[in-house]
């Protein structure tokens, strides 16, 4: 098998060899596939009005059996989530066991859903042969009520979120740091090591209760075959089910095994008699100190291995557990530790190979934790929408409203797969465009998984028959930016570079499905057939004046600068894929030509919408804006300077003159278009052209630039983007111009005032609801696309074309150098600065200097536009994990798609 330049390093490690044989040997069968939150999700919501947060709240989670999945702390499960293993704790003071992470619902939080725990995802390997995370648990009673009450009080005010550390329960480090590690002795032999250290100044009590249970698959249909957990000699717990091998769960130190059923406590929740040993029986008996609720026969479908400890100040205990096939050879403490030592060494070797060119140890630490967060965020995602809409045979019939309510048009969607989640607490469901970014990062360490995820989303049981990709479970019909072609191309390139084998089968498979999706966009989101698009939400609502997914208060529609630019980018990505496939099948030249021409029509429309004389480019401000189409035919630019106006930079492609020889059909048609449509040719800088628009003709120097911006407009747009008083912050490109702090955009309409001003962090407006209350922070995914666009422009303009960076500084850089500058600023979010601090931790108070956790990196959803402090979901590793790409030498530099790697 031919190998790329990196394969001999990465794939010759033990983990790399295991990864290559993973599918055959089953190393992916077990992993961290348990959610951190199953309660409060749409798929568990059977309410009449669709209020998912209220239907199954946190207070119900310990008592109600879930229909579609499971949750737990540091959870591990098989890839069908039939058996689940997770940690539970009790400090002797809490009103309930700590079985799952706590956080606030949308209505409780002052900025939407908000997880209120402290934990860090620290290490992992792609086969999950080794995984490690850290959880911080207070000695005092967990302040559930205080967190709810204070955040509710702050709702609607310009105040920060009230966090666990703000309550004072962690003062003087009065807490336990609990490290949970997994190592596999074999593909299906899982070892769990729990290390608990008392960080406080005095002795404290801790109960440790790893739980093993079966996902409830029997309460929803007639006559199912129920699994069984029962105590056997050892003592051990024997786990059996109708299909699959018998397994044993053991504690390698003294423990008391408690049993109950993973079934709803209907008496507590609904006042109806039900299971005598329900899901919360272990919780009730441990907290109450009795044994009246657990099953005295020592069997059930849920169990816990309980041990109690009093730890002196600074003392550490290490506890060991094993879940293995019943016939697995014995393992004592020494053998157990030997497996862990071997797996840790293998993980170190794997990352040493990956990071062999990275000299900064801090950068290596940050990258490894970013990738660990990605690996911990895989989840078994189960949701049969038709069954959810219709109800289960043994359960009450769902309200009639749901037949025509949320997601009722997605009855074909049937998910039961391991999927990369944005964040397994705040976003424990896949999101289409998040997943595309995840895959590009995953391609660094597990390109097969990355390719599989992109294919999965286009499969017929995911993609709508009309060609739409599912957005997310809150509204599968919402519209996400079409970045999947970009992601497929990047993953294809990275995989080919790593393995030396361009996987055209993958590329072709995805390409055909994405053409269906492209057609859906053209037919559904171009209201008047003008090649100008109205995508709705597109992830960027929060920086606009209106909720673009809702009916406008003015009436009419919005022509979206970002929506249209996303589609221009989509055409270029599909064109590049078609050219790559045309290297082996000339039929694809015609398809490449189709997307080339479609790009030109979109570029034309952005300059002049439907011949109206109004475009999305504003000549006075030299910026792209959305345009409001009013019912009376007037067109009003919405002059908000934001990321919306920068997305057009991302629609760029540079083609080499060698295409004339390699793809003559494509070249002939492209040149015919440029000769016979001079109006369209004026939008393109091409290989037969001088005029200072690119490198002079010559061997290897002739290029064609396909972009929505020729030099003048690009220079003007960069002047805005690189202005530190506008969009350029110390930590990346802001979502909204800082200039709006003094000069808000205001629209008065029918007695109402709509405005946008600069807010560097969370927004004080609740216009957009949900978790969408932000305005001007730095957002990693768009920054990544801008970096790649600058690199690609640089291949056309060369190093001699320079732009002022930052604007007004008198310092001039080439476009690749500007990309480097932006990349460095983004990396600064996580790396230690000259003061020894990490900007991402700016809002963490004393934790930022705590020697025990100051090198534990949270990868937040977005970052304060001025300070770089982490905001939003604490573990939105999925797309913030993209920083792993920036930290490596060579960054995002792409392989030339028109020069295929030989097979």
PDB file of N, CA and C in Angstrom, residues 151-232:
ATOM      1  N   UNK A 151     -29.153  32.562  38.692  1.00  0.00           N
ATOM      2  CA  UNK A 151     -29.140  32.765  37.236  1.00  0.00           C
ATOM      3  C   UNK A 151     -30.495  33.227  36.731  1.00  0.00           C
ATOM      4  N   UNK A 152     -31.553  32.746  37.347  1.00  0.00           N
ATOM      5  CA  UNK A 152     -32.887  33.211  36.965  1.00  0.00           C
ATOM      6  C   UNK A 152     -33.042  34.693  37.302  1.00  0.00           C
ATOM      7  N   UNK A 153     -32.477  35.103  38.444  1.00  0.00           N
ATOM      8  CA  UNK A 153     -32.536  36.513  38.829  1.00  0.00           C
ATOM      9  C   UNK A 153     -31.794  37.399  37.835  1.00  0.00           C
ATOM     10  N   UNK A 154     -30.715  36.864  37.275  1.00  0.00           N
ATOM     11  CA  UNK A 154     -29.902  37.643  36.345  1.00  0.00           C
ATOM     12  C   UNK A 154     -30.453  37.651  34.924  1.00  0.00           C
ATOM     13  N   UNK A 155     -31.428  36.841  34.656  1.00  0.00           N
ATOM     14  CA  UNK A 155     -31.944  36.716  33.283  1.00  0.00           C
ATOM     15  C   UNK A 155     -32.463  38.055  32.790  1.00  0.00           C
ATOM     16  N   UNK A 156     -32.089  38.416  31.569  1.00  0.00           N
ATOM     17  CA  UNK A 156     -32.536  39.675  30.988  1.00  0.00           C
ATOM     18  C   UNK A 156     -31.714  40.863  31.409  1.00  0.00           C
ATOM     19  N   UNK A 157     -30.676  40.633  32.219  1.00  0.00           N
ATOM     20  CA  UNK A 157     -29.807  41.722  32.655  1.00  0.00           C
ATOM     21  C   UNK A 157     -28.425  41.561  32.019  1.00  0.00           C
ATOM     22  N   UNK A 158     -27.694  42.656  31.976  1.00  0.00           N
ATOM     23  CA  UNK A 158     -26.348  42.616  31.428  1.00  0.00           C
ATOM     24  C   UNK A 158     -25.400  42.142  32.520  1.00  0.00           C
ATOM     25  N   UNK A 159     -25.521  40.868  32.865  1.00  0.00           N
ATOM     26  CA  UNK A 159     -24.718  40.284  33.939  1.00  0.00           C
ATOM     27  C   UNK A 159     -24.158  38.954  33.470  1.00  0.00           C
ATOM     28  N   UNK A 160     -22.980  38.578  33.955  1.00  0.00           N
ATOM     29  CA  UNK A 160     -22.416  37.278  33.573  1.00  0.00           C
ATOM     30  C   UNK A 160     -23.186  36.131  34.197  1.00  0.00           C
ATOM     31  N   UNK A 161     -22.957  34.935  33.706  1.00  0.00           N
ATOM     32  CA  UNK A 161     -23.574  33.758  34.311  1.00  0.00           C
ATOM     33  C   UNK A 161     -23.015  33.530  35.715  1.00  0.00           C
ATOM     34  N   UNK A 162     -23.827  32.995  36.556  1.00  0.00           N
ATOM     35  CA  UNK A 162     -23.428  32.659  37.927  1.00  0.00           C
ATOM     36  C   UNK A 162     -22.966  31.214  37.915  1.00  0.00           C
ATOM     37  N   UNK A 163     -21.670  31.015  38.174  1.00  0.00           N
ATOM     38  CA  UNK A 163     -21.065  29.703  38.010  1.00  0.00           C
ATOM     39  C   UNK A 163     -20.839  29.002  39.346  1.00  0.00           C
ATOM     40  N   UNK A 164     -20.477  27.740  39.259  1.00  0.00           N
ATOM     41  CA  UNK A 164     -20.248  26.949  40.465  1.00  0.00           C
ATOM     42  C   UNK A 164     -19.215  27.608  41.374  1.00  0.00           C
ATOM     43  N   UNK A 165     -18.114  28.103  40.804  1.00  0.00           N
ATOM     44  CA  UNK A 165     -17.061  28.723  41.623  1.00  0.00           C
ATOM     45  C   UNK A 165     -17.561  29.984  42.322  1.00  0.00           C
ATOM     46  N   UNK A 166     -18.558  30.661  41.735  1.00  0.00           N
ATOM     47  CA  UNK A 166     -19.084  31.894  42.337  1.00  0.00           C
ATOM     48  C   UNK A 166     -19.863  31.630  43.616  1.00  0.00           C
ATOM     49  N   UNK A 167     -20.329  30.401  43.796  1.00  0.00           N
ATOM     50  CA  UNK A 167     -21.148  30.091  44.982  1.00  0.00           C
ATOM     51  C   UNK A 167     -20.312  29.974  46.248  1.00  0.00           C
ATOM     52  N   UNK A 168     -19.005  29.830  46.106  1.00  0.00           N
ATOM     53  CA  UNK A 168     -18.134  29.692  47.275  1.00  0.00           C
ATOM     54  C   UNK A 168     -17.898  28.266  47.716  1.00  0.00           C
ATOM     55  N   UNK A 169     -18.538  27.281  47.091  1.00  0.00           N
ATOM     56  CA  UNK A 169     -18.385  25.901  47.573  1.00  0.00           C
ATOM     57  C   UNK A 169     -16.994  25.340  47.285  1.00  0.00           C
ATOM     58  N   UNK A 170     -16.245  26.000  46.408  1.00  0.00           N
ATOM     59  CA  UNK A 170     -14.902  25.514  46.094  1.00  0.00           C
ATOM     60  C   UNK A 170     -13.816  26.316  46.798  1.00  0.00           C
ATOM     61  N   UNK A 171     -14.200  27.222  47.701  1.00  0.00           N
ATOM     62  CA  UNK A 171     -13.222  28.045  48.426  1.00  0.00           C
ATOM     63  C   UNK A 171     -12.227  27.155  49.159  1.00  0.00           C
ATOM     64  N   UNK A 172     -10.976  27.581  49.181  1.00  0.00           N
ATOM     65  CA  UNK A 172      -9.887  26.844  49.823  1.00  0.00           C
ATOM     66  C   UNK A 172      -9.724  25.445  49.224  1.00  0.00           C
ATOM     67  N   UNK A 173     -10.167  25.302  47.972  1.00  0.00           N
ATOM     68  CA  UNK A 173     -10.075  24.005  47.288  1.00  0.00           C
ATOM     69  C   UNK A 173     -10.755  22.881  48.072  1.00  0.00           C
ATOM     70  N   UNK A 174     -11.871  23.189  48.670  1.00  0.00           N
ATOM     71  CA  UNK A 174     -12.629  22.160  49.397  1.00  0.00           C
ATOM     72  C   UNK A 174     -13.407  21.327  48.388  1.00  0.00           C
ATOM     73  N   UNK A 175     -12.674  20.436  47.768  1.00  0.00           N
ATOM     74  CA  UNK A 175     -13.256  19.628  46.698  1.00  0.00           C
ATOM     75  C   UNK A 175     -12.425  18.374  46.507  1.00  0.00           C
ATOM     76  N   UNK A 176     -13.004  17.443  45.774  1.00  0.00           N
ATOM     77  CA  UNK A 176     -12.298  16.261  45.302  1.00  0.00           C
ATOM     78  C   UNK A 176     -11.998  16.451  43.822  1.00  0.00           C
ATOM     79  N   UNK A 177     -10.795  16.128  43.421  1.00  0.00           N
ATOM     80  CA  UNK A 177     -10.503  15.994  41.999  1.00  0.00           C
ATOM     81  C   UNK A 177     -10.556  14.508  41.673  1.00  0.00           C
ATOM     82  N   UNK A 178     -11.474  14.156  40.798  1.00  0.00           N
ATOM     83  CA  UNK A 178     -11.724  12.757  40.472  1.00  0.00           C
ATOM     84  C   UNK A 178     -11.287  12.512  39.029  1.00  0.00           C
ATOM     85  N   UNK A 179     -10.259  11.721  38.860  1.00  0.00           N
ATOM     86  CA  UNK A 179      -9.774  11.375  37.526  1.00  0.00           C
ATOM     87  C   UNK A 179     -10.333  10.010  37.143  1.00  0.00           C
ATOM     88  N   UNK A 180     -10.965   9.944  36.000  1.00  0.00           N
ATOM     89  CA  UNK A 180     -11.515   8.692  35.484  1.00  0.00           C
ATOM     90  C   UNK A 180     -10.726   8.327  34.229  1.00  0.00           C
ATOM     91  N   UNK A 181     -10.190   7.119  34.219  1.00  0.00           N
ATOM     92  CA  UNK A 181      -9.429   6.632  33.073  1.00  0.00           C
ATOM     93  C   UNK A 181      -9.990   5.282  32.624  1.00  0.00           C
ATOM     94  N   UNK A 182      -9.917   5.063  31.326  1.00  0.00           N
ATOM     95  CA  UNK A 182     -10.263   3.762  30.756  1.00  0.00           C
ATOM     96  C   UNK A 182      -9.071   3.253  29.955  1.00  0.00           C
ATOM     97  N   UNK A 183      -8.829   1.972  30.056  1.00  0.00           N
ATOM     98  CA  UNK A 183      -7.850   1.309  29.199  1.00  0.00           C
ATOM     99  C   UNK A 183      -8.439  -0.025  28.781  1.00  0.00           C
ATOM    100  N   UNK A 184      -8.232  -0.396  27.534  1.00  0.00           N
ATOM    101  CA  UNK A 184      -8.752  -1.678  27.053  1.00  0.00           C
ATOM    102  C   UNK A 184      -7.633  -2.721  27.083  1.00  0.00           C
ATOM    103  N   UNK A 185      -7.872  -3.796  27.814  1.00  0.00           N
ATOM    104  CA  UNK A 185      -6.944  -4.919  27.778  1.00  0.00           C
ATOM    105  C   UNK A 185      -7.080  -5.671  26.462  1.00  0.00           C
ATOM    106  N   UNK A 186      -8.246  -5.586  25.851  1.00  0.00           N
ATOM    107  CA  UNK A 186      -8.564  -6.170  24.547  1.00  0.00           C
ATOM    108  C   UNK A 186      -9.725  -5.344  23.994  1.00  0.00           C
ATOM    109  N   UNK A 187     -10.104  -5.571  22.731  1.00  0.00           N
ATOM    110  CA  UNK A 187     -11.162  -4.724  22.167  1.00  0.00           C
ATOM    111  C   UNK A 187     -12.429  -4.653  22.995  1.00  0.00           C
ATOM    112  N   UNK A 188     -12.802  -5.739  23.692  1.00  0.00           N
ATOM    113  CA  UNK A 188     -14.038  -5.742  24.476  1.00  0.00           C
ATOM    114  C   UNK A 188     -13.773  -5.986  25.963  1.00  0.00           C
ATOM    115  N   UNK A 189     -12.566  -5.698  26.416  1.00  0.00           N
ATOM    116  CA  UNK A 189     -12.181  -5.880  27.814  1.00  0.00           C
ATOM    117  C   UNK A 189     -11.803  -4.502  28.361  1.00  0.00           C
ATOM    118  N   UNK A 190     -12.721  -3.888  29.103  1.00  0.00           N
ATOM    119  CA  UNK A 190     -12.610  -2.485  29.499  1.00  0.00           C
ATOM    120  C   UNK A 190     -12.198  -2.373  30.969  1.00  0.00           C
ATOM    121  N   UNK A 191     -11.087  -1.692  31.211  1.00  0.00           N
ATOM    122  CA  UNK A 191     -10.628  -1.419  32.567  1.00  0.00           C
ATOM    123  C   UNK A 191     -10.938   0.036  32.910  1.00  0.00           C
ATOM    124  N   UNK A 192     -11.413   0.257  34.117  1.00  0.00           N
ATOM    125  CA  UNK A 192     -11.779   1.596  34.583  1.00  0.00           C
ATOM    126  C   UNK A 192     -10.990   1.891  35.863  1.00  0.00           C
ATOM    127  N   UNK A 193     -10.256   2.996  35.867  1.00  0.00           N
ATOM    128  CA  UNK A 193      -9.490   3.383  37.044  1.00  0.00           C
ATOM    129  C   UNK A 193      -9.981   4.752  37.525  1.00  0.00           C
ATOM    130  N   UNK A 194     -10.353   4.820  38.793  1.00  0.00           N
ATOM    131  CA  UNK A 194     -10.872   6.054  39.387  1.00  0.00           C
ATOM    132  C   UNK A 194      -9.908   6.492  40.482  1.00  0.00           C
ATOM    133  N   UNK A 195      -9.317   7.672  40.306  1.00  0.00           N
ATOM    134  CA  UNK A 195      -8.397   8.230  41.298  1.00  0.00           C
ATOM    135  C   UNK A 195      -9.061   9.452  41.922  1.00  0.00           C
ATOM    136  N   UNK A 196      -9.156   9.458  43.237  1.00  0.00           N
ATOM    137  CA  UNK A 196      -9.809  10.550  43.950  1.00  0.00           C
ATOM    138  C   UNK A 196      -8.797  11.174  44.897  1.00  0.00           C
ATOM    139  N   UNK A 197      -8.608  12.490  44.784  1.00  0.00           N
ATOM    140  CA  UNK A 197      -7.703  13.201  45.686  1.00  0.00           C
ATOM    141  C   UNK A 197      -8.484  14.294  46.399  1.00  0.00           C
ATOM    142  N   UNK A 198      -8.268  14.408  47.674  1.00  0.00           N
ATOM    143  CA  UNK A 198      -8.896  15.460  48.478  1.00  0.00           C
ATOM    144  C   UNK A 198      -8.013  16.693  48.400  1.00  0.00           C
ATOM    145  N   UNK A 199      -8.487  17.733  47.729  1.00  0.00           N
ATOM    146  CA  UNK A 199      -7.715  18.971  47.570  1.00  0.00           C
ATOM    147  C   UNK A 199      -7.895  19.920  48.755  1.00  0.00           C
ATOM    148  N   UNK A 200      -8.818  19.611  49.644  1.00  0.00           N
ATOM    149  CA  UNK A 200      -9.142  20.542  50.711  1.00  0.00           C
ATOM    150  C   UNK A 200      -8.196  20.473  51.898  1.00  0.00           C
ATOM    151  N   UNK A 201      -8.418  21.371  52.883  1.00  0.00           N
ATOM    152  CA  UNK A 201      -7.520  21.453  54.040  1.00  0.00           C
ATOM    153  C   UNK A 201      -7.859  20.503  55.176  1.00  0.00           C
ATOM    154  N   UNK A 202      -8.937  19.724  55.028  1.00  0.00           N
ATOM    155  CA  UNK A 202      -9.333  18.823  56.103  1.00  0.00           C
ATOM    156  C   UNK A 202      -9.952  17.561  55.528  1.00  0.00           C
ATOM    157  N   UNK A 203     -10.138  16.572  56.395  1.00  0.00           N
ATOM    158  CA  UNK A 203     -10.681  15.291  55.953  1.00  0.00           C
ATOM    159  C   UNK A 203     -12.087  15.458  55.392  1.00  0.00           C
ATOM    160  N   UNK A 204     -12.428  14.600  54.415  1.00  0.00           N
ATOM    161  CA  UNK A 204     -13.760  14.668  53.802  1.00  0.00           C
ATOM    162  C   UNK A 204     -14.169  13.269  53.355  1.00  0.00           C
ATOM    163  N   UNK A 205     -15.483  13.055  53.358  1.00  0.00           N
ATOM    164  CA  UNK A 205     -16.050  11.748  53.018  1.00  0.00           C
ATOM    165  C   UNK A 205     -16.444  11.702  51.549  1.00  0.00           C
ATOM    166  N   UNK A 206     -16.215  10.552  50.915  1.00  0.00           N
ATOM    167  CA  UNK A 206     -16.613  10.359  49.525  1.00  0.00           C
ATOM    168  C   UNK A 206     -17.088   8.929  49.339  1.00  0.00           C
ATOM    169  N   UNK A 207     -18.231   8.789  48.663  1.00  0.00           N
ATOM    170  CA  UNK A 207     -18.744   7.476  48.251  1.00  0.00           C
ATOM    171  C   UNK A 207     -18.519   7.367  46.744  1.00  0.00           C
ATOM    172  N   UNK A 208     -17.920   6.280  46.298  1.00  0.00           N
ATOM    173  CA  UNK A 208     -17.647   6.070  44.877  1.00  0.00           C
ATOM    174  C   UNK A 208     -18.506   4.900  44.409  1.00  0.00           C
ATOM    175  N   UNK A 209     -19.282   5.125  43.351  1.00  0.00           N
ATOM    176  CA  UNK A 209     -20.250   4.117  42.894  1.00  0.00           C
ATOM    177  C   UNK A 209     -20.259   4.001  41.370  1.00  0.00           C
ATOM    178  N   UNK A 210     -19.277   3.372  40.772  1.00  0.00           N
ATOM    179  CA  UNK A 210     -19.430   3.110  39.329  1.00  0.00           C
ATOM    180  C   UNK A 210     -20.719   2.313  39.079  1.00  0.00           C
ATOM    181  N   UNK A 211     -21.459   2.734  38.071  1.00  0.00           N
ATOM    182  CA  UNK A 211     -22.726   2.087  37.720  1.00  0.00           C
ATOM    183  C   UNK A 211     -22.558   1.295  36.425  1.00  0.00           C
ATOM    184  N   UNK A 212     -23.131   0.126  36.390  1.00  0.00           N
ATOM    185  CA  UNK A 212     -23.289  -0.637  35.162  1.00  0.00           C
ATOM    186  C   UNK A 212     -24.779  -0.874  34.967  1.00  0.00           C
ATOM    187  N   UNK A 213     -25.277  -0.603  33.774  1.00  0.00           N
ATOM    188  CA  UNK A 213     -26.696  -0.832  33.527  1.00  0.00           C
ATOM    189  C   UNK A 213     -26.949  -1.086  32.049  1.00  0.00           C
ATOM    190  N   UNK A 214     -28.136  -1.575  31.788  1.00  0.00           N
ATOM    191  CA  UNK A 214     -28.576  -1.797  30.419  1.00  0.00           C
ATOM    192  C   UNK A 214     -29.523  -0.673  30.013  1.00  0.00           C
ATOM    193  N   UNK A 215     -29.291  -0.146  28.801  1.00  0.00           N
ATOM    194  CA  UNK A 215     -30.275   0.803  28.272  1.00  0.00           C
ATOM    195  C   UNK A 215     -31.632   0.120  28.219  1.00  0.00           C
ATOM    196  N   UNK A 216     -32.664   0.825  28.610  1.00  0.00           N
ATOM    197  CA  UNK A 216     -34.004   0.252  28.656  1.00  0.00           C
ATOM    198  C   UNK A 216     -34.534   0.086  27.227  1.00  0.00           C
ATOM    199  N   UNK A 217     -34.578  -1.159  26.786  1.00  0.00           N
ATOM    200  CA  UNK A 217     -35.125  -1.483  25.464  1.00  0.00           C
ATOM    201  C   UNK A 217     -36.410  -2.300  25.570  1.00  0.00           C
ATOM    202  N   UNK A 218     -36.873  -2.520  26.803  1.00  0.00           N
ATOM    203  CA  UNK A 218     -37.976  -3.466  27.001  1.00  0.00           C
ATOM    204  C   UNK A 218     -39.295  -2.816  27.409  1.00  0.00           C
ATOM    205  N   UNK A 219     -39.285  -1.548  27.789  1.00  0.00           N
ATOM    206  CA  UNK A 219     -40.521  -0.929  28.275  1.00  0.00           C
ATOM    207  C   UNK A 219     -41.375  -0.352  27.154  1.00  0.00           C
ATOM    208  N   UNK A 220     -40.911  -0.467  25.900  1.00  0.00           N
ATOM    209  CA  UNK A 220     -41.573   0.265  24.826  1.00  0.00           C
ATOM    210  C   UNK A 220     -42.302  -0.625  23.840  1.00  0.00           C
ATOM    211  N   UNK A 221     -42.142  -1.960  23.972  1.00  0.00           N
ATOM    212  CA  UNK A 221     -42.798  -2.853  23.022  1.00  0.00           C
ATOM    213  C   UNK A 221     -43.215  -4.143  23.733  1.00  0.00           C
ATOM    214  N   UNK A 222     -44.039  -4.935  23.083  1.00  0.00           N
ATOM    215  CA  UNK A 222     -44.589  -6.141  23.691  1.00  0.00           C
ATOM    216  C   UNK A 222     -43.546  -7.270  23.771  1.00  0.00           C
ATOM    217  N   UNK A 223     -43.606  -8.031  24.883  1.00  0.00           N
ATOM    218  CA  UNK A 223     -42.843  -9.270  25.068  1.00  0.00           C
ATOM    219  C   UNK A 223     -41.366  -9.170  24.677  1.00  0.00           C
ATOM    220  N   UNK A 224     -40.660  -8.203  25.171  1.00  0.00           N
ATOM    221  CA  UNK A 224     -39.236  -8.133  24.852  1.00  0.00           C
ATOM    222  C   UNK A 224     -38.446  -9.116  25.717  1.00  0.00           C
ATOM    223  N   UNK A 225     -37.245  -9.393  25.315  1.00  0.00           N
ATOM    224  CA  UNK A 225     -36.354 -10.234  26.110  1.00  0.00           C
ATOM    225  C   UNK A 225     -35.471  -9.308  26.934  1.00  0.00           C
ATOM    226  N   UNK A 226     -35.667  -9.366  28.234  1.00  0.00           N
ATOM    227  CA  UNK A 226     -35.000  -8.418  29.114  1.00  0.00           C
ATOM    228  C   UNK A 226     -33.595  -8.915  29.486  1.00  0.00           C
ATOM    229  N   UNK A 227     -32.599  -8.003  29.504  1.00  0.00           N
ATOM    230  CA  UNK A 227     -31.273  -8.381  29.979  1.00  0.00           C
ATOM    231  C   UNK A 227     -31.288  -8.592  31.492  1.00  0.00           C
ATOM    232  N   UNK A 228     -30.189  -9.104  32.024  1.00  0.00           N
ATOM    233  CA  UNK A 228     -30.133  -9.381  33.460  1.00  0.00           C
ATOM    234  C   UNK A 228     -28.730  -9.131  33.989  1.00  0.00           C
ATOM    235  N   UNK A 229     -28.670  -8.428  35.120  1.00  0.00           N
ATOM    236  CA  UNK A 229     -27.458  -8.291  35.924  1.00  0.00           C
ATOM    237  C   UNK A 229     -27.708  -9.060  37.219  1.00  0.00           C
ATOM    238  N   UNK A 230     -26.768  -9.917  37.627  1.00  0.00           N
ATOM    239  CA  UNK A 230     -26.947 -10.634  38.895  1.00  0.00           C
ATOM    240  C   UNK A 230     -25.598 -10.889  39.540  1.00  0.00           C
ATOM    241  N   UNK A 231     -25.622 -10.902  40.864  1.00  0.00           N
ATOM    242  CA  UNK A 231     -24.407 -11.106  41.643  1.00  0.00           C
ATOM    243  C   UNK A 231     -23.991 -12.574  41.573  1.00  0.00           C
ATOM    244  N   UNK A 232     -22.709 -12.817  41.290  1.00  0.00           N
ATOM    245  CA  UNK A 232     -22.164 -14.172  41.270  1.00  0.00           C
ATOM    246  C   UNK A 232     -20.899 -14.194  42.121  1.00  0.00           C
TER     247      UNK A 232
END
